[in-house]
Short mmCIF file of C-alpha atoms in Angstrom, two decimals:
data_model
loop_
_atom_site.label_atom_id
_atom_site.label_comp_id
_atom_site.label_asym_id
_atom_site.label_seq_id
_atom_site.Cartn_x
_atom_site.Cartn_y
_atom_site.Cartn_z
CA UNK P 1 0.00 0.00 0.00
CA UNK P 2 2.25 -0.28 0.17
CA UNK P 3 2.02 -1.98 0.49
CA UNK P 4 3.82 2.19 -1.92
CA UNK P 5 3.00 5.48 -0.32
CA UNK P 6 0.84 13.96 0.95
CA UNK P 7 3.49 11.84 2.80
CA UNK P 8 2.84 8.11 2.39
CA UNK P 9 4.77 5.23 0.59
CA UNK P 10 7.86 2.95 0.21
CA UNK P 11 10.47 1.56 -2.15
CA UNK P 12 13.22 -0.80 -2.93
CA UNK P 13 16.67 -0.84 -4.39
CA UNK P 14 17.68 -3.85 -6.44
CA UNK P 15 15.96 -6.75 -4.79
CA UNK P 16 15.67 -5.20 -1.36
CA UNK P 17 13.01 -2.74 -0.29
CA UNK P 18 14.33 0.41 1.31
CA UNK P 19 12.78 2.44 4.07
CA UNK P 20 11.09 5.37 2.37
CA UNK P 21 8.72 8.28 3.02
CA UNK P 22 6.14 6.69 5.24
CA UNK P 23 3.86 9.63 4.65
CA UNK P 24 3.10 8.49 1.15
CA UNK P 25 0.97 5.45 1.36
CA UNK P 26 2.74 2.65 -0.35
CA UNK P 27 5.99 1.95 -1.95
CA UNK P 28 8.11 3.54 -4.58
CA UNK P 29 10.03 0.83 -6.37
CA UNK P 30 13.59 1.57 -7.33
CA UNK P 31 14.94 -1.37 -9.29
CA UNK P 32 18.53 -2.34 -9.93
CA UNK P 33 19.99 -2.45 -13.41
CA UNK P 34 21.18 -6.05 -13.58
CA UNK P 35 20.47 -7.37 -17.06
CA UNK P 36 18.50 -10.56 -17.53
CA UNK P 37 18.71 -12.60 -20.73
CA UNK P 38 16.20 -11.36 -23.27
CA UNK P 39 15.44 -12.03 -26.89
CA UNK P 40 14.93 -9.49 -29.61
CA UNK P 41 11.69 -7.85 -30.54
CA UNK P 42 10.46 -10.73 -32.61
CA UNK P 43 11.18 -13.55 -30.16
CA UNK P 44 8.56 -15.73 -28.59
CA UNK P 45 5.11 -16.86 -29.62
CA UNK P 46 2.37 -14.31 -29.43
CA UNK P 47 -1.41 -14.31 -29.66
CA UNK P 48 -3.40 -16.91 -31.51
CA UNK P 49 -2.23 -15.45 -34.84
CA UNK P 50 1.35 -16.57 -34.08
CA UNK P 51 2.75 -13.03 -34.08
CA UNK P 52 4.83 -11.80 -31.17
CA UNK P 53 2.86 -10.18 -28.37
CA UNK P 54 2.83 -6.41 -28.63
CA UNK P 55 3.69 -6.10 -32.34
CA UNK P 56 0.20 -5.83 -33.82
CA UNK P 57 -2.06 -2.78 -33.65
CA UNK P 58 -5.60 -3.63 -32.65
CA UNK P 59 -8.80 -1.86 -31.65
CA UNK P 60 -11.29 -3.54 -29.32
CA UNK P 61 -14.33 -1.49 -28.40
CA UNK P 62 -13.14 1.90 -27.18
CA UNK P 63 -9.56 0.75 -26.57
CA UNK P 64 -6.70 0.69 -29.07
CA UNK P 65 -3.21 -0.77 -28.78
CA UNK P 66 -0.53 0.70 -31.02
CA UNK P 67 3.08 -0.59 -31.17
CA UNK P 68 5.70 2.09 -30.68
CA UNK P 69 8.66 3.28 -28.62
CA UNK P 70 9.14 1.97 -25.11
CA UNK P 71 7.70 4.08 -22.28
CA UNK P 72 9.90 6.60 -20.53
CA UNK P 73 11.55 5.63 -17.26
CA UNK P 74 13.44 7.82 -14.77
CA UNK P 75 16.68 6.02 -15.60
CA UNK P 76 17.67 3.29 -18.08
CA UNK P 77 16.39 -0.19 -17.17
CA UNK P 78 18.40 -3.07 -18.56
CA UNK P 79 15.44 -5.44 -18.41
CA UNK P 80 13.65 -3.33 -21.02
CA UNK P 81 16.39 -3.82 -23.61
CA UNK P 82 14.78 -5.81 -26.40
CA UNK P 83 11.27 -5.25 -25.06
CA UNK P 84 8.37 -4.87 -27.47
CA UNK P 85 6.51 -1.70 -26.58
CA UNK P 86 3.57 0.50 -27.39
CA UNK P 87 0.61 2.36 -25.93
CA UNK P 88 -2.94 1.48 -24.98
CA UNK P 89 -5.42 4.31 -25.54
CA UNK P 90 -8.65 4.18 -23.53
CA UNK P 91 -11.42 6.58 -22.50
CA UNK P 92 -10.54 8.56 -19.39
CA UNK P 93 -14.13 8.14 -18.20
CA UNK P 94 -15.87 5.08 -19.61
CA UNK P 95 -19.24 6.54 -18.68
CA UNK P 96 -18.47 9.14 -21.35
CA UNK P 97 -16.74 7.10 -24.10
CA UNK P 98 -16.88 9.99 -26.56
CA UNK P 99 -14.85 12.15 -24.19
CA UNK P 100 -11.16 12.54 -23.50
CA UNK P 101 -8.74 9.71 -24.26
CA UNK P 102 -5.70 8.81 -22.17
CA UNK P 103 -2.71 6.65 -23.06
CA UNK P 104 -0.91 4.04 -21.00
CA UNK P 105 2.62 2.85 -21.69
CA UNK P 106 3.08 -0.87 -22.40
CA UNK P 107 6.25 -2.98 -22.43
CA UNK P 108 6.47 -6.70 -23.20
CA UNK P 109 9.70 -8.27 -21.93
CA UNK P 110 10.29 -11.50 -23.89
CA UNK P 111 10.64 -14.79 -22.08
CA UNK P 112 14.13 -16.16 -21.52
CA UNK P 113 13.07 -19.56 -22.84
CA UNK P 114 13.34 -20.20 -26.56
CA UNK P 115 9.96 -21.93 -26.35
CA UNK P 116 7.80 -19.71 -24.12
CA UNK P 117 4.44 -20.75 -22.79
CA UNK P 118 1.49 -19.12 -24.59
CA UNK P 119 0.05 -17.45 -21.47
CA UNK P 120 2.16 -14.43 -20.42
CA UNK P 121 2.30 -12.75 -17.01
CA UNK P 122 0.93 -9.23 -16.52
CA UNK P 123 2.50 -7.33 -13.61
CA UNK P 124 0.36 -4.99 -11.48
CA UNK P 125 2.41 -2.37 -9.64
CA UNK P 126 1.93 -1.09 -6.12
CA UNK P 127 1.37 2.37 -4.73
CA UNK P 128 -1.26 3.39 -5.49
CA UNK P 129 0.72 5.36 -8.03
CA UNK P 130 3.79 3.25 -8.87
CA UNK P 131 4.51 2.69 -12.55
CA UNK P 132 4.76 -0.98 -13.54
CA UNK P 133 7.19 -0.25 -16.38
CA UNK P 134 9.67 1.08 -13.84
CA UNK P 135 9.42 -2.21 -11.93
CA UNK P 136 10.61 -4.29 -14.90
CA UNK P 137 14.00 -5.06 -13.36
CA UNK P 138 12.48 -6.22 -10.09
CA UNK P 139 10.18 -8.59 -11.93
CA UNK P 140 12.91 -9.93 -14.20
CA UNK P 141 15.46 -10.31 -11.40
CA UNK P 142 13.04 -12.75 -9.75
CA UNK P 143 12.85 -14.84 -12.93
CA UNK P 144 9.17 -14.27 -13.64
CA UNK P 145 9.86 -14.19 -17.40
CA UNK P 146 11.74 -17.49 -17.38
CA UNK P 147 9.11 -19.31 -19.44
CA UNK P 148 6.59 -16.59 -20.22
CA UNK P 149 6.60 -13.12 -21.69
CA UNK P 150 6.19 -10.41 -19.07
CA UNK P 151 3.72 -7.59 -19.74
CA UNK P 152 3.98 -4.29 -17.89
CA UNK P 153 1.54 -1.40 -18.32
CA UNK P 154 1.56 1.96 -16.59
CA UNK P 155 -1.62 2.46 -14.59
CA UNK P 156 -3.51 5.64 -15.46
CA UNK P 157 -1.83 8.81 -14.24
CA UNK P 158 1.52 7.14 -13.54
CA UNK P 159 4.99 8.12 -14.72
CA UNK P 160 4.84 6.71 -18.26
CA UNK P 161 1.15 7.42 -18.86
CA UNK P 162 -0.46 10.48 -20.43
CA UNK P 163 -1.56 12.50 -18.53
CA UNK P 164 1.02 12.21 -15.77
CA UNK P 165 -0.36 13.03 -12.31
CA UNK P 166 2.83 12.77 -10.24
CA UNK P 167 2.83 16.08 -8.27
CA UNK P 168 6.50 16.34 -7.16
CA UNK P 169 5.46 19.15 -4.79
CA UNK P 170 3.99 16.51 -2.45
CA UNK P 171 7.25 14.55 -2.42
CA UNK P 172 9.22 17.74 -1.79
CA UNK P 173 7.00 18.56 1.17
CA UNK P 174 7.44 15.02 2.49
CA UNK P 175 11.19 15.64 2.50
CA UNK P 176 10.85 18.99 4.28
CA UNK P 177 8.50 17.45 6.82
CA UNK P 178 11.30 15.47 8.49
CA UNK P 179 12.10 18.73 10.26
CA UNK P 180 8.53 19.16 11.54
CA UNK P 181 6.63 17.57 14.40
CA UNK P 182 5.01 14.61 12.67
CA UNK P 183 1.37 15.02 13.73
CA UNK P 184 1.22 18.69 14.71
CA UNK P 185 -1.75 20.80 13.47
CA UNK P 186 0.73 23.10 11.71
CA UNK P 187 2.20 20.09 9.88
CA UNK P 188 -1.29 19.00 8.88
CA UNK P 189 -2.04 22.42 7.38
CA UNK P 190 1.12 22.34 5.25
CA UNK P 191 0.49 18.73 4.31
CA UNK P 192 -3.05 19.43 3.10
CA UNK P 193 -1.87 22.56 1.30
CA UNK P 194 0.46 20.34 -0.72
CA UNK P 195 -2.43 18.01 -1.52
CA UNK P 196 -4.62 20.94 -2.57
CA UNK P 197 -1.88 22.28 -4.86
CA UNK P 198 -1.58 18.86 -6.46
CA UNK P 199 -5.30 18.81 -7.11
CA UNK P 200 -5.30 22.28 -8.65
CA UNK P 201 -2.43 21.38 -10.99
CA UNK P 202 -4.08 18.10 -12.02
CA UNK P 203 -7.40 19.79 -12.78
CA UNK P 204 -5.59 22.52 -14.70
CA UNK P 205 -4.17 19.79 -16.95
CA UNK P 206 -7.72 18.68 -17.71
CA UNK P 207 -7.78 15.50 -15.61
CA UNK P 208 -11.16 14.21 -14.48
CA UNK P 209 -10.00 13.16 -11.02
CA UNK P 210 -12.86 10.76 -10.29
CA UNK P 211 -11.77 8.63 -13.26
CA UNK P 212 -8.50 7.67 -11.57
CA UNK P 213 -9.36 4.66 -9.42
CA UNK P 214 -9.08 0.88 -9.22
CA UNK P 215 -12.30 0.14 -11.09
CA UNK P 216 -11.15 2.06 -14.16
CA UNK P 217 -7.63 0.61 -13.89
CA UNK P 218 -9.02 -2.93 -13.74
CA UNK P 219 -10.97 -2.29 -16.92
CA UNK P 220 -7.80 -0.92 -18.53
CA UNK P 221 -6.16 -4.30 -17.96
CA UNK P 222 -9.18 -6.18 -19.28
CA UNK P 223 -8.96 -4.02 -22.41
CA UNK P 224 -5.21 -4.59 -22.69
CA UNK P 225 -5.59 -8.37 -22.77
CA UNK P 226 -8.08 -8.14 -25.61
CA UNK P 227 -6.12 -5.47 -27.47
CA UNK P 228 -3.03 -7.69 -27.38
CA UNK P 229 -5.08 -10.57 -28.76
CA UNK P 230 -4.45 -12.84 -25.77
CA UNK P 231 -6.92 -15.62 -24.98
CA UNK P 232 -5.43 -16.05 -21.52
CA UNK P 233 -2.82 -14.63 -19.19
CA UNK P 234 -1.58 -14.79 -15.59
CA UNK P 235 -1.86 -11.85 -13.21
CA UNK P 236 0.75 -10.98 -10.57
CA UNK P 237 0.24 -7.99 -8.26
CA UNK P 238 2.33 -6.55 -5.45
CA UNK P 239 1.27 -4.28 -2.56
CA UNK P 240 -1.60 -2.05 -3.78
CA UNK P 241 -1.40 -4.11 -6.98
CA UNK P 242 -3.00 -6.94 -4.98
CA UNK P 243 -6.03 -4.72 -4.27
CA UNK P 244 -6.19 -3.97 -7.99
CA UNK P 245 -5.68 -7.64 -8.92
CA UNK P 246 -8.57 -8.74 -6.69
CA UNK P 247 -10.86 -6.07 -8.15
CA UNK P 248 -9.78 -7.09 -11.66
CA UNK P 249 -10.45 -10.76 -10.87
CA UNK P 250 -13.84 -9.88 -9.40
CA UNK P 251 -14.99 -7.57 -12.20
CA UNK P 252 -13.31 -9.11 -15.27
CA UNK P 253 -12.51 -12.80 -14.61
CA UNK P 254 -12.49 -13.73 -18.29
CA UNK P 255 -9.14 -14.89 -19.63
CA UNK P 256 -7.37 -15.09 -16.26
CA UNK P 257 -5.50 -18.39 -15.88
CA UNK P 258 -4.04 -17.66 -12.43
CA UNK P 259 -3.48 -14.80 -9.97
CA UNK P 260 -0.52 -14.17 -7.68
CA UNK P 261 -0.83 -11.55 -4.94
CA UNK P 262 2.10 -10.55 -2.74
CA UNK P 263 1.75 -8.14 0.19
CA UNK P 264 -2.01 -8.43 0.23
CA UNK P 265 -4.45 -5.54 0.58
CA UNK P 266 -8.04 -6.83 0.29
CA UNK P 267 -10.42 -4.24 -1.24
CA UNK P 268 -12.99 -5.08 1.44
CA UNK P 269 -10.71 -3.93 4.28
CA UNK P 270 -8.24 -1.51 2.69
CA UNK P 271 -7.81 1.75 4.57
CA UNK P 272 -6.28 3.49 7.55
CA UNK P 273 -7.48 1.10 10.25
CA UNK P 274 -5.87 -1.88 8.54
CA UNK P 275 -2.43 -0.29 8.70
CA UNK P 276 -2.45 -0.45 12.50
CA UNK P 277 -2.99 -4.21 12.67
CA UNK P 278 -0.40 -4.68 9.93
CA UNK P 279 2.16 -2.67 11.88
CA UNK P 280 1.50 -4.77 14.98
CA UNK P 281 1.99 -8.01 13.03
CA UNK P 282 5.23 -6.92 11.39
CA UNK P 283 6.74 -5.41 14.53
CA UNK P 284 5.84 -8.47 16.61
CA UNK P 285 7.35 -10.77 13.99
CA UNK P 286 10.65 -8.91 14.16
CA UNK P 287 10.64 -8.70 17.96
CA UNK P 288 9.95 -12.45 18.25
CA UNK P 289 12.77 -13.26 15.86
CA UNK P 290 15.17 -11.24 18.02
CA UNK P 291 13.93 -12.93 21.19
CA UNK P 292 14.48 -16.36 19.61
CA UNK P 293 18.08 -15.55 18.64
CA UNK P 294 20.22 -15.92 21.79
CA UNK P 295 22.72 -13.18 20.98
CA UNK P 296 19.95 -10.72 20.13
CA UNK P 297 17.88 -11.67 23.17
CA UNK P 298 20.86 -11.14 25.50
CA UNK P 299 21.83 -7.81 23.92
CA UNK P 300 18.26 -6.46 23.77
CA UNK P 301 16.34 -8.33 26.48
CA UNK P 302 13.00 -6.54 26.13
CA UNK P 303 12.86 -4.92 22.72
CA UNK P 304 9.05 -4.47 22.57
CA UNK P 305 9.11 -2.56 25.86
CA UNK P 306 12.01 -0.42 24.63
CA UNK P 307 10.09 0.49 21.48
CA UNK P 308 6.90 1.23 23.39
CA UNK P 309 8.77 3.43 25.87
CA UNK P 310 10.50 5.33 23.06
CA UNK P 311 7.23 6.07 21.25
CA UNK P 312 5.67 7.49 24.43
CA UNK P 313 8.78 9.42 25.47
CA UNK P 314 9.39 10.96 22.05
CA UNK P 315 5.76 11.94 21.61
CA UNK P 316 5.99 13.85 24.88
CA UNK P 317 9.50 15.23 24.23
CA UNK P 318 10.56 15.09 20.56
CA UNK P 319 14.26 14.86 19.79
CA UNK P 320 15.71 17.29 17.26
CA UNK P 321 19.00 16.58 15.50
CA UNK P 322 20.78 17.22 12.22
CA UNK P 323 22.18 14.59 9.86
CA UNK P 324 23.94 14.42 6.53
CA UNK P 325 22.05 12.76 3.70
CA UNK P 326 23.48 11.69 0.35
CA UNK P 327 23.29 14.33 -2.35
CA UNK P 328 22.83 17.32 -0.03
CA UNK P 329 25.68 19.59 0.94
CA UNK P 330 24.04 20.96 4.06
CA UNK P 331 22.91 18.95 7.09
CA UNK P 332 19.20 18.22 7.35
CA UNK P 333 17.15 18.97 10.45
CA UNK P 334 15.23 15.95 11.75
CA UNK P 335 12.54 15.89 14.42
CA UNK P 336 11.85 12.46 15.90
CA UNK P 337 8.60 12.15 17.82
CA UNK P 338 6.41 9.14 18.52
CA UNK P 339 4.59 9.22 15.20
CA UNK P 340 7.83 9.55 13.24
CA UNK P 341 9.33 6.59 15.09
CA UNK P 342 6.32 4.38 14.33
CA UNK P 343 6.48 5.27 10.66
CA UNK P 344 10.24 4.74 10.52
CA UNK P 345 9.71 1.32 12.04
CA UNK P 346 7.03 0.47 9.48
CA UNK P 347 9.59 0.80 6.71
CA UNK P 348 12.60 -0.35 8.73
CA UNK P 349 11.36 -3.95 8.84
CA UNK P 350 12.87 -4.15 5.33
CA UNK P 351 16.30 -3.76 6.95
CA UNK P 352 15.38 -5.80 10.01
CA UNK P 353 18.90 -6.85 11.01
CA UNK P 354 19.75 -3.33 12.13
CA UNK P 355 16.49 -2.42 13.87
CA UNK P 356 17.32 -3.65 17.42
CA UNK P 357 20.64 -1.79 17.45
CA UNK P 358 19.02 1.37 16.05
CA UNK P 359 16.35 1.33 18.78
CA UNK P 360 18.92 0.60 21.45
CA UNK P 361 21.11 3.51 20.33
CA UNK P 362 18.10 5.83 20.38
CA UNK P 363 17.20 4.63 23.87
CA UNK P 364 20.73 5.52 24.97
CA UNK P 365 20.58 9.04 23.54
CA UNK P 366 21.94 8.51 20.02
CA UNK P 367 19.29 9.19 17.34
CA UNK P 368 21.75 9.41 14.43
CA UNK P 369 21.11 6.05 12.75
CA UNK P 370 17.31 6.35 12.77
CA UNK P 371 17.39 10.03 11.80
CA UNK P 372 19.68 9.30 8.84
CA UNK P 373 17.39 6.56 7.57
CA UNK P 374 14.23 8.62 8.13
CA UNK P 375 15.61 11.67 6.30
CA UNK P 376 17.71 9.84 3.73
CA UNK P 377 14.73 7.93 2.38
CA UNK P 378 12.61 11.06 1.94
CA UNK P 379 15.38 13.12 0.35
CA UNK P 380 16.39 10.31 -2.02
CA UNK P 381 16.02 11.25 -5.71
CA UNK P 382 13.99 8.04 -6.09
CA UNK P 383 11.37 9.50 -3.74
CA UNK P 384 10.73 12.65 -5.81
CA UNK P 385 8.41 12.86 -8.80
CA UNK P 386 7.72 9.18 -9.38
CA UNK P 387 4.47 8.48 -7.55
CA UNK P 388 1.20 9.35 -9.28
CA UNK P 389 -0.51 11.12 -6.41
CA UNK P 390 -3.48 11.84 -8.67
CA UNK P 391 -4.14 8.09 -8.88
CA UNK P 392 -3.29 7.53 -5.22
CA UNK P 393 -5.82 10.07 -3.99
CA UNK P 394 -8.40 8.71 -6.40
CA UNK P 395 -8.06 5.31 -4.75
CA UNK P 396 -7.87 6.64 -1.20
CA UNK P 397 -10.67 9.16 -1.50
CA UNK P 398 -13.11 7.11 -3.60
CA UNK P 399 -12.52 3.59 -2.29
CA UNK P 400 -11.11 3.77 1.24
CA UNK P 401 -11.93 6.94 3.18
CA UNK P 402 -15.70 6.97 2.47
CA UNK P 403 -16.03 3.57 4.11
CA UNK P 404 -14.26 4.22 7.43
CA UNK P 405 -14.21 7.07 9.92
CA UNK P 406 -11.40 8.75 11.80
CA UNK P 407 -12.88 7.08 14.90
CA UNK P 408 -12.34 3.70 13.21
CA UNK P 409 -8.66 4.53 12.75
CA UNK P 410 -8.32 5.61 16.37
CA UNK P 411 -10.01 2.42 17.62
CA UNK P 412 -7.68 0.32 15.47
CA UNK P 413 -4.67 2.18 16.88
CA UNK P 414 -5.86 1.61 20.42
CA UNK P 415 -6.48 -2.08 19.77
CA UNK P 416 -3.06 -2.63 18.22
CA UNK P 417 -0.98 -0.42 20.55
CA UNK P 418 -3.07 0.40 23.63
CA UNK P 419 -0.23 2.16 25.47
CA UNK P 420 0.61 4.60 22.68
CA UNK P 421 -0.46 8.23 23.16
CA UNK P 422 -3.76 9.17 21.55
CA UNK P 423 -2.00 11.58 19.19
CA UNK P 424 -0.02 8.66 17.74
CA UNK P 425 -3.01 6.29 17.59
CA UNK P 426 -5.05 8.84 15.64
CA UNK P 427 -2.61 8.95 12.68
CA UNK P 428 -2.45 5.67 10.82
CA UNK P 429 1.02 4.52 9.75
CA UNK P 430 1.64 5.46 6.10
CA UNK P 431 -1.65 7.38 5.84
CA UNK P 432 -1.25 10.50 7.94
CA UNK P 433 -4.02 13.15 7.65
CA UNK P 434 -5.82 11.06 5.05
CA UNK P 435 -9.34 12.29 5.83
CA UNK P 436 -8.19 15.90 5.59
CA UNK P 437 -6.48 15.08 2.30
CA UNK P 438 -9.69 13.70 0.89
CA UNK P 439 -11.66 16.73 2.04
CA UNK P 440 -9.27 18.73 -0.13
CA UNK P 441 -9.25 16.27 -3.04
CA UNK P 442 -13.04 16.49 -3.51
CA UNK P 443 -14.04 13.42 -5.49
CA UNK P 444 -17.24 11.41 -5.01
CA UNK P 445 -17.20 8.07 -3.23
CA UNK P 446 -17.16 4.98 -5.40
CA UNK P 447 -20.21 2.68 -5.28
CA UNK P 448 -20.16 0.58 -2.11
CA UNK P 449 -19.70 -2.51 -4.29
CA UNK P 450 -16.05 -1.51 -4.66
CA UNK P 451 -15.63 -3.00 -1.17
CA UNK P 452 -17.16 -6.36 -2.11
CA UNK P 453 -15.00 -9.41 -1.49
CA UNK P 454 -13.65 -11.29 -4.48
CA UNK P 455 -15.12 -14.77 -4.87
CA UNK P 456 -13.37 -16.94 -7.40
CA UNK P 457 -12.19 -20.44 -8.21
CA UNK P 458 -9.28 -19.16 -10.31
CA UNK P 459 -6.08 -20.61 -8.79
CA UNK P 460 -4.51 -17.92 -6.62
CA UNK P 461 -1.15 -17.69 -4.86
CA UNK P 462 -1.36 -15.56 -1.70
CA UNK P 463 2.09 -14.50 -0.49
CA UNK P 464 2.82 -12.63 2.73
CA UNK P 465 5.89 -11.81 4.78
CA UNK P 466 6.34 -12.52 8.46
CA UNK P 467 7.93 -9.07 8.95
CA UNK P 468 5.41 -7.24 6.76
CA UNK P 469 4.32 -4.21 8.77
CA UNK P 470 2.61 -2.55 5.80
CA UNK P 471 0.17 -5.26 4.75
CA UNK P 472 0.21 -7.85 7.52
CA UNK P 473 0.01 -11.56 6.79
CA UNK P 474 -3.50 -11.87 8.20
CA UNK P 475 -4.77 -9.82 5.27
CA UNK P 476 -3.70 -12.60 2.94
CA UNK P 477 -5.71 -15.06 4.97
CA UNK P 478 -8.75 -12.77 4.80
CA UNK P 479 -8.54 -12.50 1.02
CA UNK P 480 -8.13 -16.25 0.65
CA UNK P 481 -11.36 -17.08 2.49
CA UNK P 482 -13.40 -16.51 -0.67
CA UNK P 483 -10.83 -17.85 -3.13
CA UNK P 484 -11.66 -21.54 -3.31
CA UNK P 485 -8.38 -22.57 -4.95
CA UNK P 486 -5.99 -20.37 -3.03
CA UNK P 487 -2.54 -21.41 -1.82
CA UNK P 488 -1.63 -19.26 1.19
CA UNK P 489 2.06 -18.90 2.05
CA UNK P 490 3.75 -16.73 4.66
CA UNK P 491 7.50 -16.38 4.17
CA UNK P 492 9.03 -15.93 7.63
CA UNK P 493 11.48 -13.11 8.36
CA UNK P 494 10.60 -11.22 5.15
CA UNK P 495 9.05 -7.75 4.95
CA UNK P 496 6.55 -6.23 2.51
CA UNK P 497 6.51 -7.75 -1.00
CA UNK P 498 8.31 -11.04 -0.51
CA UNK P 499 9.09 -11.46 -4.22
CA UNK P 500 11.42 -8.45 -4.02
CA UNK P 501 13.88 -9.99 -1.57
CA UNK P 502 13.13 -13.68 -0.98
CA UNK P 503 14.53 -16.38 -3.30
CA UNK P 504 12.00 -18.73 -1.71
CA UNK P 505 9.09 -16.47 -2.70
CA UNK P 506 10.48 -16.28 -6.23
CA UNK P 507 10.84 -20.06 -6.38
CA UNK P 508 7.26 -20.54 -5.19
CA UNK P 509 5.98 -17.99 -7.73
CA UNK P 510 7.63 -19.77 -10.66
CA UNK P 511 6.36 -23.11 -9.40
CA UNK P 512 2.86 -21.65 -9.16
CA UNK P 513 2.98 -20.40 -12.75
CA UNK P 514 3.94 -23.93 -13.85
CA UNK P 515 1.25 -25.63 -11.74
CA UNK P 516 -1.25 -23.12 -10.30
CA UNK P 517 -3.10 -25.70 -8.21
CA UNK P 518 0.01 -27.41 -6.84
CA UNK P 519 2.90 -24.98 -6.31
CA UNK P 520 5.99 -26.23 -4.51
CA UNK P 521 6.29 -24.47 -1.15
CA UNK P 522 8.87 -26.63 0.61
CA UNK P 523 11.51 -23.90 0.66
CA UNK P 524 9.60 -22.06 3.39
CA UNK P 525 10.93 -24.43 6.05
CA UNK P 526 14.52 -23.54 5.13
CA UNK P 527 14.15 -19.75 5.42
CA UNK P 528 16.36 -18.46 8.22
CA UNK P 529 16.11 -15.27 10.32
CA UNK P 530 18.52 -12.40 9.81
CA UNK P 531 21.59 -12.21 11.99
CA UNK P 532 20.66 -9.21 14.10
CA UNK P 533 23.35 -6.58 14.60
CA UNK P 534 24.61 -6.65 18.19
CA UNK P 535 27.50 -4.24 17.66
CA UNK P 536 28.66 -1.82 20.33
CA UNK P 537 26.63 1.28 21.17
CA UNK P 538 27.95 4.52 19.75
#
C-alpha cells in the first residue's frame, strides 16, 4: 500500500526494499539495473495469430493498442532492452466514451526460454501510483519471465502514462516534513496545502480526477488483454497491486489463468485502520525473531518494551537533531517524535537486522542512525516525482476513506498499541491526515460494491511476509477465504513484497505459474532469520 506510499509510501533498491517516506501510502520501487537474458523484438510466440505479443495494432471497443517506442523511465532499465513496446489508448471516463482519451505505456519483456508458454504474465504495480514499467528489473530479477513473456503497463496517471499526475510538490513537502513535528496541526495544514496544490495542478491539466481509481484501472487491464489478442494470461500484483488484482479478478474474470498476490491488501478492508494491525503483526514478527536468537535476546532483552517506551517518550518530548544525507551539501534537520518513530519502524522492517541496534542507540541518547534513515529515504532522488498522487488520492478518496471514519482509525490504533499516546493512535502509519487530504481532493465516493469481497475459483497464490508491517500476513488469509483454490504462504522473516527480496518467494511464484493448483512451497521451512546486529553502542 504499500504496500507504496501527501506523505505516504515505500520503495526498494535492487531486490531489497528500502525504508522510504512513510507519509506516502505505499511503496516507490527503485529497481537495480542487472540485465537478464532477453530475446529481440520478434522472439517468442504471441497471440493466436502466431505473431509476437505487442507487435500488432488492434482496436477492441473503445480501446486501441498501437506498437511504438518503449515508455519513458526515470533512468535506463536493462530489463527493457529488447522489449516490445507501445501504448494502450482508452477513455478517461468510460461513462463518457466519446470524451477525452488517455494513453498508458506498455512494455512486453520476452521470455528467456526459446519456447515460451502461450500465457504471459501481466504485472500490477503497487502504490497506489507506482509505474509498472519502472518495476521491470524487479520482476525480471526474480525470474518471472523465465518461461513466459512479461507484460507491464503503466496504470492511469503514472509516470509513463499520459496525462502524468505525479505532483512532485507533495514529495518535496514530504522531504521537508522530516524537520517538523510529525502530527502537529501546523504540519497538517502544510500537508493538506500540498495536496490541494496537487489537485489544482491536475485539474488545470484537464484531468477528471474521479476517473482515476481501481475500477477504471481494472478495466484498462481487461482491455489490454483483448487489445493484445491474448486468450489467456496470468496476473501478478504486489502491494496495492494486490487490491487492484482482486478487483480485476472480481470484475473481469475472463481470460485469467491464475493470480498471484504478494503483500495483500483486500479491497474489502483496505484503509487506515488496517495499517495499525499490519504494523502490529510486522513489529511483533521482528521482535519475536530477536527474542528467539540468543545473541539478540541477550543484547536487547525486552525490545518491545524499549520500542513502546520510546514512542511514548518521544511523543511527549521530541528529539531534534541534524544529519547528513546523500546528495545534499548541508545537514538536514530531523525531528523524531512518537509518530515519526512508528512510521520509521514500518519501513525499517525491510532492513530488520539493524532495527534492534538502532532502537537501542536511540534509547541511549543517540538518534543518528534512525534520523539518517528517516531523512535519507525522503530526500532520495527516487522519492521525488515518481508516484502518481493523482491516482493515489483517487483510490484513497473514492474507495477507502468513504467507508471508514477517523474514529475507526483511532479504535484500530488503540487495539493494536493500547499504550501509545492518543496523538499517535489517531494517525495511521503510512496514511497521515488522510481524511483531511480527501476533504481537499473532492471526489465522489465509489459505489459501495467496490468494497465487495472477491469470490473466485481461479487458482490464486497468496504470499505474505512474516515481517510485513505494511500489509500484515493476516490480510492474505482474509482475502483467501473466498478464493476456493488459493494457496496461502507466509514467508518468515521477510518484509513487505516477498518477491522483491526472498529467493523462496520467487521459487514458489515460478512453481505456481507452472502448476497453479500445486505450487511447490517446501523452501519455506529452510528460510532463516537475519543475523541481528549486536555491535557496540555509539
